mmCIF file of C-alpha atoms in Angstrom:
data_model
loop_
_atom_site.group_PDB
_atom_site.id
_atom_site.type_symbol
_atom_site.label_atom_id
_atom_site.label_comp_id
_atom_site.label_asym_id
_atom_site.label_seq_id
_atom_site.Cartn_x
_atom_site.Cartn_y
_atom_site.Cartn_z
ATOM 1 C CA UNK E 1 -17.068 11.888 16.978
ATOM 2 C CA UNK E 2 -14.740 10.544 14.381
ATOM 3 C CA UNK E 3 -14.243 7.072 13.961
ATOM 4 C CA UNK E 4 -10.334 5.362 14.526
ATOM 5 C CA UNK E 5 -10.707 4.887 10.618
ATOM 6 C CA UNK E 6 -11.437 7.994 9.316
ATOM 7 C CA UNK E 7 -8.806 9.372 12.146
ATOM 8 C CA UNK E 8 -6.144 6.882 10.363
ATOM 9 C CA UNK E 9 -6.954 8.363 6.595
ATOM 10 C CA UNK E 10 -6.595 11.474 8.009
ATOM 11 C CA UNK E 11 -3.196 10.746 9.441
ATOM 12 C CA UNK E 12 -1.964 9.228 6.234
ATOM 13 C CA UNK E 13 -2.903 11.655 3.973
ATOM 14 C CA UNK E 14 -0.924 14.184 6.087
ATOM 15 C CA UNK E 15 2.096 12.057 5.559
ATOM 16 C CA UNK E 16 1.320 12.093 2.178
ATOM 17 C CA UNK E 17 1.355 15.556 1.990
ATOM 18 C CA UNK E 18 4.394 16.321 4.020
ATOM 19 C CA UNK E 19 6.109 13.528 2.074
ATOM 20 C CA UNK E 20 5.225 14.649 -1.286
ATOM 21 C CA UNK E 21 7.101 18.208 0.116
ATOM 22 C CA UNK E 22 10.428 16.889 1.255
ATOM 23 C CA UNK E 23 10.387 14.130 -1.345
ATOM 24 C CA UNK E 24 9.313 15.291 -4.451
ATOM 25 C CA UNK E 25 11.225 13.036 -7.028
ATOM 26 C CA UNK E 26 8.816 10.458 -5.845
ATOM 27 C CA UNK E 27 5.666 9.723 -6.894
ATOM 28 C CA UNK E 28 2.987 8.458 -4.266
ATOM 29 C CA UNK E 29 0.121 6.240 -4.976
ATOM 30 C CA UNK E 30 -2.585 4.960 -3.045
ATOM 31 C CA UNK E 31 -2.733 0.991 -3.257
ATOM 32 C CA UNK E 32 -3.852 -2.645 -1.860
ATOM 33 C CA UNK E 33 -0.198 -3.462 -1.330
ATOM 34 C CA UNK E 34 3.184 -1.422 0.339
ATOM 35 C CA UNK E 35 6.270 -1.634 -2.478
ATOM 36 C CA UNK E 36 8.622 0.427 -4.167
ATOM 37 C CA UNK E 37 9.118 0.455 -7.769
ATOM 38 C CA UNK E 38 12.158 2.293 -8.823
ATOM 39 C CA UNK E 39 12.000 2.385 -12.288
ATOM 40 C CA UNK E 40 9.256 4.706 -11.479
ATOM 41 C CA UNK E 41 10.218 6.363 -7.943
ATOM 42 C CA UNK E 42 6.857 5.236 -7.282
ATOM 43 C CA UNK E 43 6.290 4.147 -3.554
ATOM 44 C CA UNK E 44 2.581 2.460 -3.255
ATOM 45 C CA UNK E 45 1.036 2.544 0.530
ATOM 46 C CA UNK E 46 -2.259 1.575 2.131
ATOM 47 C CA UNK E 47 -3.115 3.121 5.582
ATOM 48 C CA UNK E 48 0.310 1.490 7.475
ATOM 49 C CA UNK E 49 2.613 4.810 7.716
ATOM 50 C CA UNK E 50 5.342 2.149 9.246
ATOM 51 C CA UNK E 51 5.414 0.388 5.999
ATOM 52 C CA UNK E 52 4.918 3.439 3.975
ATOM 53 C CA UNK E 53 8.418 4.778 5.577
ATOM 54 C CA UNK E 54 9.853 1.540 4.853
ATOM 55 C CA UNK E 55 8.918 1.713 0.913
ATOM 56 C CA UNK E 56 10.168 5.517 1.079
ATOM 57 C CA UNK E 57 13.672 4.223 2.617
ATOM 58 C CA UNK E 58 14.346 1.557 -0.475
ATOM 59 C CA UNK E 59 13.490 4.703 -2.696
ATOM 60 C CA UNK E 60 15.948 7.101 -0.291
ATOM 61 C CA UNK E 61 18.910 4.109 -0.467
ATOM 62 C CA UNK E 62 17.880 3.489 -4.505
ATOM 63 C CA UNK E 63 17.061 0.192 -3.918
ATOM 64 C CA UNK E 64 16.484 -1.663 -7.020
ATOM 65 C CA UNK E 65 16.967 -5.198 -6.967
ATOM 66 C CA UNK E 66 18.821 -7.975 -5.835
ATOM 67 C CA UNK E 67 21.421 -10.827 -7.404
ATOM 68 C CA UNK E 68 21.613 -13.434 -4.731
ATOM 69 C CA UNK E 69 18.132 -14.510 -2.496
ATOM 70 C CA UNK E 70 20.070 -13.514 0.533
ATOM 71 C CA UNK E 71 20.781 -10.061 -0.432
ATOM 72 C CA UNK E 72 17.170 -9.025 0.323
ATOM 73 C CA UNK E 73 17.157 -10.017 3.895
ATOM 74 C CA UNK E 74 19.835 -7.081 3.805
ATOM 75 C CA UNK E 75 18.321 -4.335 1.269
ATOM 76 C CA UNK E 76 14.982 -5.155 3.953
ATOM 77 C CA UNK E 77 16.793 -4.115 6.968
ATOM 78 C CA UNK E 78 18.220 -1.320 5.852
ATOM 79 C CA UNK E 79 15.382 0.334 4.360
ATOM 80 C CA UNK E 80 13.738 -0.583 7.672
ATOM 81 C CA UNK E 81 16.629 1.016 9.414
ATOM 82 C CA UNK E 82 16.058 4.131 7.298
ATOM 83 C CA UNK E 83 12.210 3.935 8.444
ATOM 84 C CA UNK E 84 13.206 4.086 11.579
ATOM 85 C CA UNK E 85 15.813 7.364 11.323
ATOM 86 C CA UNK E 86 13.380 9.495 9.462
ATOM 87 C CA UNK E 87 9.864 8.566 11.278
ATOM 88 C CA UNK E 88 10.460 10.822 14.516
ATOM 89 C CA UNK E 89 10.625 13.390 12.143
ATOM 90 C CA UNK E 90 6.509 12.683 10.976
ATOM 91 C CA UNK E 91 5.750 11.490 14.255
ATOM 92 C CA UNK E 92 5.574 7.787 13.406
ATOM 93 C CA UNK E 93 6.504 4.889 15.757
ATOM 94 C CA UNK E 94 8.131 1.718 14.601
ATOM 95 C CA UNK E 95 7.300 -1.057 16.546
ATOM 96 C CA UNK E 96 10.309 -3.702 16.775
ATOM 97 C CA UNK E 97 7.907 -6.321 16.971
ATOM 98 C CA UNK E 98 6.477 -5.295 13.404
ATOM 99 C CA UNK E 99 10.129 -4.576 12.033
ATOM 100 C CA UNK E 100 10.994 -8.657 13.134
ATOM 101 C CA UNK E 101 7.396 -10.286 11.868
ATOM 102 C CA UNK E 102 8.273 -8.313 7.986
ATOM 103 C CA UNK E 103 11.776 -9.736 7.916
ATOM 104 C CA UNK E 104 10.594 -12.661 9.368
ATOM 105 C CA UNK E 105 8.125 -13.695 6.160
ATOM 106 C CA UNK E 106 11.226 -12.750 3.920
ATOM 107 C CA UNK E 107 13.411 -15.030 5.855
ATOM 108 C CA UNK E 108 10.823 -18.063 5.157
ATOM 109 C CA UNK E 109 10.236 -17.014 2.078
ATOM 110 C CA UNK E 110 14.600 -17.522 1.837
ATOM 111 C CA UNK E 111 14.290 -20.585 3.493
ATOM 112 C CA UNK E 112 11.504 -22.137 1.225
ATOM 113 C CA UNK E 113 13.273 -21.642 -1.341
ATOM 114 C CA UNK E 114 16.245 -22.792 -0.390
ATOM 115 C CA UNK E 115 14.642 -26.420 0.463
ATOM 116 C CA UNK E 116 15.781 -29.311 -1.373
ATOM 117 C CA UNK E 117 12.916 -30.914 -3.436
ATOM 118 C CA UNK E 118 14.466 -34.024 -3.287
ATOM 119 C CA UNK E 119 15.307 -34.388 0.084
ATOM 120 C CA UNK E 120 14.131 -31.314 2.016
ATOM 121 C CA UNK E 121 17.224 -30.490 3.523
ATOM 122 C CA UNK E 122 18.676 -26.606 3.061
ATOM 123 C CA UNK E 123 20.638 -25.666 -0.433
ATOM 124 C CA UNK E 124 23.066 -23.497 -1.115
ATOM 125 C CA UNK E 125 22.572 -20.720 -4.042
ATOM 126 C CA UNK E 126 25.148 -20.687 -6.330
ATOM 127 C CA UNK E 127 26.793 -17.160 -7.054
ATOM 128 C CA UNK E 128 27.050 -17.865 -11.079
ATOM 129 C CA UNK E 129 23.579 -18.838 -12.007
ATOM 130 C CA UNK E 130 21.303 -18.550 -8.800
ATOM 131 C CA UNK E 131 20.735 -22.178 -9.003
ATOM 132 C CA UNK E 132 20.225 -23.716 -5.860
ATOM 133 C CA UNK E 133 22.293 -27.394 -4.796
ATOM 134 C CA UNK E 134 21.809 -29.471 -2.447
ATOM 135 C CA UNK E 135 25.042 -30.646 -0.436
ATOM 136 C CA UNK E 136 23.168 -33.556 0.982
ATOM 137 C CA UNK E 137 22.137 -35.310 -2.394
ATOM 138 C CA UNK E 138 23.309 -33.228 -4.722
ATOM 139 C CA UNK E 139 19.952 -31.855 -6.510
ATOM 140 C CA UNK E 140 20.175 -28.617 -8.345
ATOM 141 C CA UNK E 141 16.872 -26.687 -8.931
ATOM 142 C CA UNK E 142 15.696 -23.201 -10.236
ATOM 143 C CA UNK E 143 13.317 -21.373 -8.101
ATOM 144 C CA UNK E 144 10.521 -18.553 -9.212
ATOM 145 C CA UNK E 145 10.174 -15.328 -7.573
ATOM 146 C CA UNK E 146 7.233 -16.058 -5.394
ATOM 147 C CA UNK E 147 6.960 -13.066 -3.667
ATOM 148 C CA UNK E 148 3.359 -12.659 -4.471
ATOM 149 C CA UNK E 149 2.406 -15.773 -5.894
ATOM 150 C CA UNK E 150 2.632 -19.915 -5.013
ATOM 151 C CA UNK E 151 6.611 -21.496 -4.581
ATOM 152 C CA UNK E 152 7.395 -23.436 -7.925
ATOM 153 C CA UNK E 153 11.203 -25.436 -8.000
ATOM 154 C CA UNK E 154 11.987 -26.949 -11.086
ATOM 155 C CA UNK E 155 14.885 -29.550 -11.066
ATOM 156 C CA UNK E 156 17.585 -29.285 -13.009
ATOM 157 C CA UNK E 157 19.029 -32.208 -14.770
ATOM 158 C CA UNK E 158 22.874 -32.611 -15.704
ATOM 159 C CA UNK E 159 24.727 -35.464 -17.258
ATOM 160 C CA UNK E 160 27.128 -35.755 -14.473
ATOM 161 C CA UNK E 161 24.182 -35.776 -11.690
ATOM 162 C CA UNK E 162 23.907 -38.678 -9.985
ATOM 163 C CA UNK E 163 20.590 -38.184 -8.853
ATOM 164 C CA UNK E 164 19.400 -38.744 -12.870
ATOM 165 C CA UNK E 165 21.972 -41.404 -14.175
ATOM 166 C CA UNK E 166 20.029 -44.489 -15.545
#
């Protein structure tokens, strides 16, 4: 009797293999994490063929990167939605559920970003220089990445801010 384990690496090495035949401009690699990285066409899965899909569908839709935070709520869905055309054909099931909970820790990942330091209420990005501001007491900061490390906003002071006049 095989264990649900070794039934699962089973399963996902058979993706792998019928993946690596209908797309072969991308590379797949065995990893601790699910991403994309398109300067390589690389997509790097762990045993989740859900998530797997998903990384294949940024490579499909040439994902790349984003300008504004907001913008990757979108690229997300969509290569979600993409997921979701192409796994009947490998006999993978999305669950909804799944879909909402991923978008869902990019959407608080938007929104902690987006927090005033100063006063905690929601910024706005700016277009120009992805600076945040705060409409409430008009704080600027810079924010880092953060996708796979700690939140870090650094304020940004300006002569004509009256949140640093003497």
């Amino acid at each position: 009797m095989r264990s649900k384990i070794g039934i699962s690496i089973m399963k996902i090495n058979d993706l792998i293999k019928k993946l690596r035949v209908d797309f072969p401009e991308f590379n797949f690699e065995k990893s601790e994490h699910n991403f994309y990285l398109p300067t390589e066409k690389t997509i790097f899965y762990t045993g989740d063929a859900a998530r797997l899909l998903h990384e294949l569908g940024h490579g499909i839709l040439d994902h790349k990167d984003f300008v504004q935070d907001i913008e990757l709520i979108h690229i997300e869905r969509d290569a979600w939605d993409k997921a979701r055309e192409i796994a009947p054909k490998y006999g993978v099931e999305i669950d909804d559920s799944a879909v909402e909970n991923a978008l869902d820790d990019y959407r608080d990942w938007l929104h902690a970003r987006s927090l005033c330091p100063k006063c905690r209420q929601t910024g706005v990005q700016s277009r120009e220089n992805l600076n945040y501001y705060c409409v409430s007491c008009n704080t600027k900061w810079s924010a880092n990445d953060a996708r796979s490390c700690g939140l870090k906003r650094r304020l940004i002071k300006t002569k004509n801010h009256p949140v640093f006049q003497g």
